[in-house]
Each structure stands twice: as C-alpha cells, then as structure tokens.
Amino acid sequence: MNEPGFLTERRKRAADKALSVPLPDRARHRFRYTDPAALVPGGAVTQALLDAALPARIDVTLPRAAAEAGVIALPLAQALAADPGRVAEHLGRIAGPADPVVAVSLAAFRSAAVVIVPAGARVTEPIVVRQAADPGAPDALTATRLLVVAGRESEASVVEEVTAASGVVHATAEAHVGDGARLTLARTATVARGATAFSCGAAEVGSDATLTHLDLGVSSGLLKVETSPALDGRGGRVEGLGAALVGGRGRADFRVREDHAGTDTQSRVTWRAVASGKSQAVFTGLLRIRERAVRSEGYEEARALLLSRTARADVIPELEISNHDVRCSHGAAVGPVDEEARYYLMTRGMSAAEAEALLVEGFVAPVLARIPVPAEAEALLVEGFVAPVLARIPVPAVAEIVASRVAAGLAAMRGG
Amino acid sequence: MNDTAAAAVRPEDAVGEYRYGFSDPDRSVFKTPKGLSEDVVRTISAIKGEPEWMLELRLKALRHFRERPMPTWGNTEILNAIDFDAVTYYVRPADRQGRTWDEVPEGIKKTFDRLGIPEAERKFLAGVSAQYESEVVYHSIKAEIERQGVVFLDMDSGLREHGDLVRRHFGTVVPPNDNKFAALNSAVWSGGSFVYVPKGVHVKIPLQAYFRINSQGMGQFERTLIIADEGSSVHYIEGCTAPTWSTDSLHAAVVELIALKGAKIRYTTIQNWSHNVLNLVTKRSQAWEDATVEWVDGNIGSRLTMKYPAIHLMGPRAHGEVLSVAFAGRGQHQDAGAKVIHVAPDTTSAVTSKSISKQGGRASYRGMVKVHSGATGVKTNVRCDALLIDPESRTDTYPTMEVAENDARVGHEASVSKVGEDQLFYLKSRGLSEEEATLMIVNGFIEPFVKELPMEYAVELNRLIRMEMEGAVG
C-alpha cells in the first residue's frame, strides 16, 4: 500500500510500542477479567510487524443531505485524496500511540473509514459505516479503524457497525469533537462464538462540545470494549451509553473512562447488561476528575440483569477525584428494579398493575431461570431493562438502528 | 534510664502538633537484632517457649513472605520503599505480665495517663489488654467475665493456656500465605488478643485493648483471634495511638474472627497511629449459620493505611456489616474498604463507608462484594460517601462487585461532595465561624458511624476530629 509518510511513521512508532512495552498488569481493574494476551495473541503482533493484517469489508453510507452539507465519508485511500491535511492531523493520534494493546491495531490496520464534518455543518441523518471482519484462523488479526472529525459548531451522528465472525478483530474508532460541536457516535459490535473482538474508542471533546458515545456489544464470543473520552476543553459534555447482551459462553467486558481535564465539564454514563446461559458481563468504569478540573460533574450508573443461574456479572464503577469543586456519584446494581423499565412496559400497552406484577416477579426477585416467565414477558422485561440506554440517544434515527440491533441481539440470545 | 526524663519535657513542646506524640525512654529488656532471618524467627519462638507446630508455622510463613511479591496496587510508592532490614521484629518490655493495676510498671501507667484515659473509665472497662511495644504487659479481666467462662488473654498466654483451641483455629481465617503482610505477621507475630466466648454466653461489657508502638523503627505484629461459640455474643474494641518518630514504623497485624452458629461479634477499631506509621493490616472473619459479624472501623492516623476488613458469610442466613470512616489529612493516604464474600444462601450484608480528605490527603475506598455460585437469595448493599474539604485533596472509589447468582440483589452507591457553600452560609449566618461550621458539617457527615460507638469512644473520636480539623479551613 502506498501510504503517506506520516502514517508510516505513526505505524512504526506503534509497532515499537507494541513490541517493547509489556502488556498491562492484570492487577489493574482494566484487565481484571480479560487477559490482555487474549486480545493480542503472539501471532497477531508478528502479523502487525510483517504488515500482513487482513482487511475488513467496509461499506460507507453517506446520506445525500450530508454530502450536500460537505461531509466526507470515505474509505481511507479516498479520504486521503479528498482532505489530506485533516486526516494527517488526526489519524492515529487520538487512539493508539500510548498503549501497548491499542498500538497493535494502529500498527496493523488495513481497512479504515474517515468521516469529516466541516465546521458549522449540521446533519441529522446518520452516516453509517459497516466493517465486516472474518479473519478465519483463531489467531489471525483483522484491524479496522474509523476516524471522525467533527468541525467547530458542527452537528452530526455516525453509526459504526462491526461484525467479528472469527479470529481476532480490533475495531478502533477515534473522534475529534471540535469546539461547540455535537457528535453522536454509536458503535455496535457483534461477536460470533469462537471469535475475539477488541472494540476501542477514544475521543477528545473540545470546549462547549457535546459527545454522545454509545457502545452496544452483542457477544457469544469474547468482546472487550474500551471507550475513553477526554474532556479537555472548557464546558465539554459527554453522554456515555453502553449495553451488553451476552449469551452462551460469551463474555462482554466493558471499560469506560471519562477523563475530566478541562473546567466546567459534565459526563454521565448509563450502562446496562443482560447475561444469559453461562456468559459473563463486565463493566469497569472510571470517572477521573483531574486537579484543575473545577466545577466538574460526573455520574455513572451500571446495572446488570442475569437471566440464568450460571450467568455472572462483575461491576466496578471507580471514581478518582483530585479536586473538591465537583459533584460526582455513581450507582451500580445487579438484579434491580427500574422505574424507567416500569414506564417502558406501560408504553408497550401493559396496565400499571400488569407492569407492576411483572416487575415484582422479574425484578424484585429476578429468578427468571426458576420462576417460569412467559417468553414474551421476559423479552419485554429485558427490553425494558435496556430501555434507559436507548432513551438517552439524542438522535431518533440512531436510536432506531440501535434498537433494531438490540432486538436482533436478544432474539439471538434467546435462540441459543 | 529514669522515668522523670520524659516528664521533664512537656510533650506538646517536644513534638508540636501531634498531641500523643511523646515517647518514654526505651526500657526494653530484650530486642532481636534489626532485620528478618530464620534465626530471628527461631529466637522469637524460643523466647516465648512455643510448641513446635507454631515454630513450623512461623518458618513456613517466613518462606511465603519471601516468595510473595509486593502488592502492585494501593500506594505502591510507599510499599516499595519499605526496608524490611531496618525493622526490629521483636521487643519485650518487661519480664512478666502485670495482673493488677498496682503491678503495672510506673512508666507504662504514665503512658496511659497521657493517652487521656480517665481514672473512672479505667475502672469501668471490662478488661484492659494494653500492648506496650510487642508484648501485652497489662491484662485484667473482670471477675464476672471470668466466671462466665470467657477467655480474654494476650495471644501468647492464649497459646500457652489453650493450645488445642488456638491450634485448631489459628491461621484458618487468614492463612499464612494469604498476602505478603499476613505472611510477615505469621512469621514474627507477638501479642494481640485471644478471646473465646463459650456457647450461649453474652459478654455485656465491651472487651477493650489499647495498642501502642514505642520504639523508633520498631514494628508491631500483633495477632488477634476471637472465637464466639454457638449463640454467644461479644463486642471487642481496639484503639491505638502512637508517638511520632522520624522513621517509618511498620504495623502489620492480623485479626481473625470466627462467629459460630447464631453467634454475634462486633469488632470496633479507632486507629490513630502517628503520621509516620504504615498500617498494613489483614482483618477477616467467618460468619456461620445465622451468625452476625460487624466491623466498625475508624481510620484517623497513620501515613498509609491499607486495610479491608472482610466477612466471609459461610452459613445460611449469616449477616455481615462494615461501617467505616477514614480521615486523610496532610501527607496521609487512607486506602481502606471492605470485603464481603457471600458463600452460603440467604446471606445479607451492608457496607457503609465515609471518608474525609483535607490538606492534600488522599482517601480511597477499595471494596469487594462477591456472590458465589450456590449463594442464592443474597442481598447486599454498599454505600460510599466522600467529603473533600479543599482543592488539594483527593478521593478514589474502587468498588468491585462479582455476582454469580441471578437472584442476588447487589446494590452500590457512591457520592463525592465538598462542604456546601449554602450549608456554610446558613451556619455562618447563625453566628458560627467558618471553622466551627465546617466541623459541624463534618460531624454530621460521620454521624452514622459515631452513633455506633460506645459513648467514651464517641467522645474521643469527636475530640480527634476537632483536633484534625484545626487549621483545615481558611
């Protein structure tokens, strides 16, 4: 591939990092439940060095209105021709260079898409990027990348759908949210049994900018999701959403790190997991308020619902606060009642009494494996449980796509 | 050396802000050489005239200590700087134990005076097991408790007088290879308390022990084992304060609690080590069928505390509670928390943690709630609140929840806040100074903890908080 010098240089540095820095310690919560070596099998690093990672099939859908507003959404090679300056400024800078695990995909990626929203452009219809990866052999690596640049005062939403059918798949997204911009970035990862996926998202959020990031993981394989927005500017806001639907012997291990470095910033994380079969759902969240980040507000809420006696959930919502001028809290629950779920059931045509009865049966004593609950009622319960995540997606068209993925994931989970 | 040497200097002149920071001249009769070796361990065991099995346990623990790496979490900077060769592992202050107040050496009584234990309160106490340096020197038990068949001894006497009981339980809750500091304690332990409460006996008055470190660069490795037999109950109180020294003092205690069927143990600690002490303690308990264990844990002093009182709920319907307060001031890191492991069905637990950070201090909550497969019908709730007094201070919350049963109800809530400006404004408008108002808010914040303490401890804690808050505002 004939790549520009900046990219060759960044890849080379990433490869050095991947080879020279030891993998992170499992004593840290980030990898307490998933061995980092499972995400970067020995063969994969060699592959990265030999420049032989496998490409994914990329499919980019740019709505007409967005194209007319000047938005670029292209595979990397064409994007480099269309806007070389902006690609060079951001690609491989936001996600990858500092971390030995993330660096592997920066060194190795063979397929990438770029979305550039010009300053001031406002598009409501989502830009959709699909990346289908099927590396084949268990330790074969496919690495994909998505770069989203939202110019100053722009408004856009991007949906990235990644499927991992086999092997090891690294899907990395990096986003630059310019001052005053509003970006919704919804990422879904579907991982087949036997496949391993590492879905990594990094973002920088400018002054008075708003980022809504959503990660939906549907996994019967091994899925590790990491999302780390940095609130660098003054007055930045992040809405962090996540949902894991995990079944069979699968695992979905989410890490969300909201890093407040600028002043007057806000973040709110809402996470739900539903685990069935012998699966495992994991959430380790970190809300970090740096020393100078005065007037920060942070909220983190993580809940898990276990549908079988053999499923498990591990939840660690962490706070690291180095400044007293803050308002931070978090809540976590496994097997909870949720008022929003009750409301959801009622919007689906149940009477208040029916919803209440179902909640008592299903949530107050969520023994779904033992108390027979009709399949439709269970489906409603689970949908109701995930509903608070969907309800917080600000763009209806994005919410629609995510809801359909949730429905498909739940159907698959119940089917096997 | 003479006793008047220390009295000639007013302690507050000698050590400045730390109120309890005086020290008597070193009057120890015997000390092992600095550093840790098999010889040191054999010497400690020989001096105590221990049975062979205890020597073997110590030597095995020493091997575990050497093999185990230092923890890679918590305050690794301080942990990695510990020089184990600069520590004296055993110091004996007197040749025999005082049984009555009159027999207690004058210098040690003086120490208690300076700790501010009033005369009336001493008489009120059920028994005082005061650890002066590495050995219990004074131990008195109220006749009433002895009549009930309660055993309340220092650990060394417990081993001599109740060898079989000790052998059956020692190291079963905290095995010698549990972690590096538990291994260290198991190798060189000295002193601590041994308590056995017979079936159906309710000990009405709390059993109390005061601890004190008194030698520069000297370690304290006390070992406490409390067994509450079926249907019994006991409240044990551990409070400690230590003089200020220029080099770090290492404190690595192990406390094991066993609450058998239907028994109840409450273990209360007010930790006020001077600000050079590293307090690296393993506290763990087992609660069997229908039993209750409660840890009430206050951390005010020390430079670094790493302590996570644990409850293993082993029998059906067992209940565990941890209620803790941490106060981190200048140069302090309180890394405290709680662990609750639900092994049996229908077990319940609650953890409430409050922390206050000021003048650059750091308070961390590190906790674990685990629901094992098979532990159905579990209910547990964790609540952590942190109060930050000023911009330099730091607070962290690291709660881990691992749930392997789908009908478990596991809840966690945490909040971080500062002293509210509206609260301050209101109190100041009522004529309070900013300092008084802040103190009032802090007292309100830790009130759920204080109200669980016996009155004399509540008074002492309030006094400590007032002292700690001096100069924190403005």
XYZ file of C-alpha atoms in Angstrom, chain A:
416
model
C 0.000 0.000 0.000
C 1.329 3.384 -0.918
C 0.848 5.295 2.330
C 1.801 8.846 3.215
C 4.879 9.320 5.378
C 3.005 10.485 8.498
C 1.090 7.210 8.662
C 4.154 5.022 8.068
C 5.865 6.915 10.870
C 2.921 6.531 13.294
C 2.613 2.841 12.484
C 6.310 2.327 13.076
C 6.168 4.019 16.473
C 3.087 1.986 17.391
C 4.826 -1.255 16.400
C 7.793 -0.302 18.589
C 5.388 0.345 21.463
C 3.577 -2.948 20.910
C 6.855 -4.845 20.973
C 8.772 -3.041 23.694
C 6.150 -2.236 26.347
C 4.900 -5.202 28.388
C 1.162 -5.874 28.363
C -0.759 -4.202 31.213
C -0.843 -5.800 34.630
C -3.943 -7.866 35.444
C -3.934 -6.464 38.983
C -5.351 -3.288 37.437
C -9.083 -3.288 37.010
C -8.844 -2.602 33.283
C -7.795 -6.205 32.637
C -9.029 -7.896 35.788
C -11.473 -10.095 33.836
C -9.862 -10.410 30.427
C -6.274 -11.394 29.824
C -4.769 -8.745 27.501
C -2.781 -11.545 25.855
C -6.104 -12.954 24.573
C -6.615 -9.703 22.640
C -3.125 -9.702 21.144
C -2.086 -13.296 20.518
C 1.612 -13.663 19.740
C 0.863 -14.285 16.079
C -1.029 -11.021 15.827
C 1.945 -8.897 16.846
C 4.154 -10.666 14.337
C 1.500 -10.028 11.750
C 1.469 -6.353 12.643
C 5.199 -6.211 12.029
C 5.088 -8.172 8.822
C 2.484 -5.740 7.503
C 0.085 -8.537 6.788
C -3.093 -7.912 8.799
C -6.235 -8.858 6.944
C -8.624 -6.212 5.667
C -12.277 -5.964 6.650
C -15.087 -5.368 4.203
C -16.051 -1.707 4.528
C -19.322 -0.228 3.476
C -19.963 3.504 3.942
C -23.399 5.089 3.630
C -23.415 8.869 3.305
C -26.905 10.396 3.241
C -27.456 12.818 0.392
C -28.144 15.756 2.726
C -24.865 15.141 4.494
C -22.969 15.031 1.224
C -24.599 18.301 0.213
C -23.523 19.838 3.524
C -19.934 18.979 2.614
C -19.491 15.920 4.811
C -16.849 13.470 3.638
C -17.359 9.787 4.450
C -14.916 7.573 2.567
C -12.530 4.676 2.858
C -9.091 5.888 3.901
C -7.376 5.898 0.499
C -10.022 8.200 -0.981
C -10.241 10.330 2.144
C -6.503 10.957 1.930
C -7.033 12.345 -1.552
C -10.046 14.423 -0.501
C -8.704 16.045 2.685
C -5.092 15.009 3.312
C -4.479 17.756 5.868
C -7.194 16.799 8.327
C -6.534 13.075 8.005
C -2.842 13.638 8.705
C -3.686 15.847 11.672
C -5.811 13.255 13.482
C -5.463 9.687 12.140
C -3.547 7.522 14.591
C -3.043 10.407 17.014
C -6.103 10.074 19.278
C -6.278 6.285 19.685
C -3.287 4.069 19.825
C 0.122 5.579 20.226
C 0.416 5.422 24.030
C -0.943 1.996 24.891
C 0.691 -1.343 24.001
C -2.648 -3.092 23.408
C -4.225 -0.364 21.304
C -0.920 0.208 19.469
C -1.187 -3.227 17.843
C -4.168 -2.199 15.759
C -2.583 1.139 14.857
C 0.476 -0.677 13.575
C -1.584 -3.300 11.753
C -4.850 -1.860 10.471
C -5.577 -2.470 6.785
C -9.009 -1.001 6.425
C -10.232 2.332 7.623
C -13.005 4.812 7.058
C -12.896 8.547 7.558
C -15.796 10.897 8.299
C -15.116 14.614 8.211
C -17.882 17.055 9.094
C -16.988 20.596 8.106
C -17.257 23.422 10.615
C -20.822 24.627 11.043
C -22.392 21.775 9.041
C -25.498 20.242 10.585
C -26.769 16.857 9.512
C -29.484 14.913 11.237
C -29.456 11.652 9.271
C -26.751 9.275 10.499
C -23.703 8.363 8.449
C -23.345 4.582 8.643
C -20.056 2.700 8.416
C -20.133 -1.108 8.350
C -16.999 -3.117 8.896
C -17.301 -6.877 8.469
C -14.314 -8.877 9.635
C -13.750 -12.595 9.233
C -10.040 -13.288 9.664
C -10.541 -17.067 9.707
C -7.802 -18.649 11.802
C -8.144 -18.285 15.615
C -5.035 -16.095 15.932
C -5.402 -14.225 12.655
C -5.936 -10.494 13.098
C -8.134 -8.057 11.275
C -7.755 -4.460 12.383
C -10.115 -1.708 11.316
C -10.167 1.966 12.088
C -12.660 4.792 11.954
C -11.724 8.447 12.194
C -14.437 11.006 12.855
C -13.602 14.697 12.775
C -16.462 16.984 13.777
C -15.518 20.563 12.908
C -16.322 23.559 15.091
C -20.024 24.126 15.743
C -20.965 21.158 13.556
C -23.633 18.604 14.343
C -23.648 15.017 13.087
C -24.190 11.417 14.011
C -22.190 8.387 12.960
C -23.101 4.738 13.389
C -20.359 2.153 13.115
C -21.391 -1.484 12.923
C -18.652 -4.044 13.349
C -19.127 -7.779 12.992
C -16.474 -10.234 14.095
C -17.186 -13.659 12.621
C -13.922 -15.393 13.542
C -10.324 -14.862 14.658
C -9.219 -11.688 16.447
C -10.744 -8.394 15.373
C -9.575 -4.991 16.535
C -12.007 -2.198 15.734
C -10.671 1.194 16.744
C -12.520 4.471 16.487
C -11.060 7.888 17.159
C -13.058 11.080 17.282
C -12.154 14.733 17.414
C -15.097 16.824 18.577
C -14.304 20.452 17.806
C -15.327 23.382 19.975
C -19.086 23.756 20.152
C -19.697 20.643 18.022
C -22.311 17.999 18.787
C -21.413 14.477 17.786
C -23.284 11.234 18.365
C -21.084 8.199 17.777
C -22.898 4.887 18.132
C -20.829 1.738 17.741
C -22.159 -1.781 17.689
C -20.032 -4.899 17.871
C -21.440 -8.341 17.135
C -19.109 -11.151 18.066
C -19.692 -14.740 16.983
C -18.925 -17.766 19.115
C -15.207 -18.536 18.955
C -14.304 -15.021 17.810
C -12.475 -12.357 19.833
C -13.079 -8.663 19.358
C -11.420 -5.613 20.860
C -13.513 -2.516 20.270
C -11.660 0.588 21.278
C -12.958 4.146 21.140
C -11.040 7.288 22.018
C -12.279 10.838 21.738
C -11.222 14.372 22.524
C -14.014 16.731 23.403
C -13.442 20.437 22.849
C -14.823 23.470 24.636
C -18.616 23.599 24.831
C -18.720 20.465 22.676
C -21.046 17.525 23.315
C -20.233 13.907 22.588
C -22.756 11.109 22.933
C -20.934 7.812 22.668
C -22.762 4.522 22.633
C -21.356 1.020 22.593
C -23.625 -1.932 22.047
C -21.972 -5.317 22.390
C -23.757 -8.474 21.297
C -21.449 -11.322 22.107
C -21.341 -15.053 22.280
C -17.572 -14.864 21.852
C -15.026 -12.723 23.710
C -15.647 -8.982 23.452
C -13.572 -6.297 25.129
C -14.858 -2.750 24.731
C -12.926 0.321 25.827
C -14.127 3.870 25.473
C -12.102 6.802 26.736
C -13.298 10.317 26.061
C -11.060 13.133 27.255
C -12.893 16.288 28.279
C -10.064 18.688 27.588
C -11.898 21.902 26.813
C -13.957 24.189 28.999
C -17.608 23.229 29.296
C -17.404 19.928 27.374
C -20.140 17.373 27.898
C -20.249 13.634 27.421
C -23.196 11.298 27.461
C -21.744 7.790 27.721
C -24.050 4.905 26.920
C -23.400 1.199 26.859
C -25.326 -2.032 26.619
C -24.094 -5.592 26.629
C -26.167 -8.558 25.511
C -24.194 -11.661 26.152
C -25.121 -15.300 25.834
C -23.793 -18.828 25.519
C -20.309 -18.971 26.977
C -19.591 -15.482 25.755
C -18.136 -12.522 27.573
C -18.618 -8.798 27.136
C -16.082 -6.817 29.143
C -16.665 -3.063 29.013
C -14.381 -0.332 30.244
C -15.467 3.299 30.120
C -13.119 6.041 31.245
C -14.395 9.592 31.456
C -11.411 11.857 31.910
C -12.253 15.365 33.092
C -9.276 17.642 32.470
C -10.981 20.915 31.497
C -13.125 23.083 33.736
C -16.951 23.100 33.897
C -17.301 19.696 32.243
C -20.048 17.123 32.648
C -20.273 13.416 31.996
C -22.987 10.899 32.544
C -22.572 7.176 31.987
C -25.554 4.813 31.735
C -24.787 1.131 31.256
C -26.941 -1.988 31.131
C -26.017 -5.611 30.676
C -28.144 -8.680 30.168
C -26.372 -12.014 30.523
C -27.814 -15.443 29.818
C -26.510 -19.007 29.580
C -23.024 -19.340 31.017
C -21.978 -15.900 29.921
C -20.287 -13.068 31.758
C -20.942 -9.332 31.616
C -18.291 -6.972 32.954
C -18.269 -3.229 33.494
C -15.307 -1.338 34.875
C -15.901 2.375 34.692
C -13.539 5.101 35.741
C -14.614 8.641 36.391
C -11.471 10.729 36.739
C -11.515 14.373 37.772
C -8.102 15.983 37.371
C -6.629 18.563 39.712
C -7.541 21.651 37.698
C -10.943 20.373 36.529
C -13.028 22.605 38.751
C -16.838 22.624 38.604
C -16.925 19.109 37.156
C -19.990 16.941 37.316
C -19.914 13.224 36.808
C -22.435 10.473 37.144
C -22.049 6.791 36.476
C -24.772 4.159 36.628
C -24.230 0.495 35.811
C -26.798 -2.272 36.097
C -26.737 -5.896 35.145
C -29.545 -8.404 34.791
C -28.742 -12.104 34.976
C -31.161 -14.343 33.092
C -29.737 -17.651 34.250
C -28.187 -19.056 37.377
C -24.968 -19.764 35.520
C -24.502 -16.260 34.138
C -22.355 -13.805 36.073
C -21.826 -10.075 36.254
C -18.837 -8.141 37.534
C -19.167 -4.436 38.058
C -16.522 -1.961 39.222
C -17.558 1.691 38.975
C -14.461 3.635 40.002
C -14.027 7.263 40.985
C -10.720 9.134 41.150
C -11.308 12.695 42.254
C -8.472 15.168 42.711
C -10.495 18.310 43.114
C -13.124 19.252 45.632
C -15.223 21.517 43.450
C -17.151 18.621 41.945
C -20.415 16.772 42.032
C -19.892 13.095 41.407
C -21.772 9.967 42.180
C -22.314 6.522 40.896
C -24.710 3.711 41.384
C -24.476 0.096 40.443
C -26.827 -2.766 40.824
C -27.170 -6.335 39.787
C -30.710 -7.625 39.590
C -32.540 -4.351 40.219
C -35.943 -2.753 39.855
C -36.046 0.119 37.470
C -38.761 2.728 37.384
C -37.904 3.511 33.795
C -38.456 -0.148 32.982
C -41.911 0.015 34.502
C -42.671 3.084 32.438
C -41.381 1.298 29.373
C -43.656 -1.691 29.991
C -46.611 0.651 30.270
C -45.748 2.336 26.994
C -45.859 -1.138 25.489
C -49.502 -1.490 26.383
C -49.400 -3.062 29.818
C -51.551 -1.671 32.570
C -49.831 -0.250 35.635
C -50.894 -3.339 37.585
C -49.593 -5.764 34.961
C -46.305 -3.905 34.727
C -46.013 -3.901 38.498
C -46.711 -7.630 38.704
C -44.125 -8.361 36.068
C -41.586 -6.152 37.778
C -42.171 -7.859 41.091
C -41.844 -11.279 39.504
C -38.995 -10.430 37.267
C -37.024 -7.730 39.024
C -37.708 -7.668 42.711
C -36.928 -11.366 42.689
C -35.324 -11.828 39.316
C -35.334 -15.591 39.327
C -36.168 -15.921 35.674
C -34.370 -19.234 35.458
C -36.583 -20.790 38.085
C -39.921 -18.996 38.092
C -41.444 -19.656 34.709
C -41.942 -16.329 32.988
C -43.563 -16.400 29.552
C -41.054 -15.793 26.775
C -42.846 -12.615 25.649
C -42.823 -11.259 29.191
C -39.121 -11.963 29.510
C -38.487 -10.225 26.209
C -40.398 -7.202 27.422
C -38.543 -7.227 30.702
C -35.180 -7.323 29.030
C -36.128 -4.653 26.532
C -37.420 -2.561 29.404
C -34.161 -3.064 31.252
C -32.121 -1.786 28.315
C -34.634 0.971 27.522
C -32.952 3.686 29.655
C -29.872 3.433 27.434
C -31.873 3.742 24.240
C -33.934 6.579 25.689
C -30.807 8.702 26.128
C -29.731 8.563 22.491
C -30.393 12.106 21.276
C -30.810 11.267 17.580
C -34.016 9.303 16.796
C -32.595 7.720 13.631
C -29.593 6.421 15.597
C -31.849 5.161 18.391
C -33.857 3.271 15.771
C -30.790 1.500 14.376
C -29.513 0.615 17.858
C -32.960 -0.618 18.949
C -33.136 -2.941 15.958
C -29.665 -4.296 16.847
C -30.785 -4.801 20.436
C -33.866 -6.692 19.273
C -31.773 -8.876 16.967
C -29.242 -9.480 19.759
C -31.952 -10.502 22.199
C -33.524 -12.826 19.649
C -30.146 -14.438 19.043
C -29.530 -14.701 22.789
C -32.835 -16.467 23.375
C -32.337 -18.658 20.343
C -29.056 -20.056 21.563
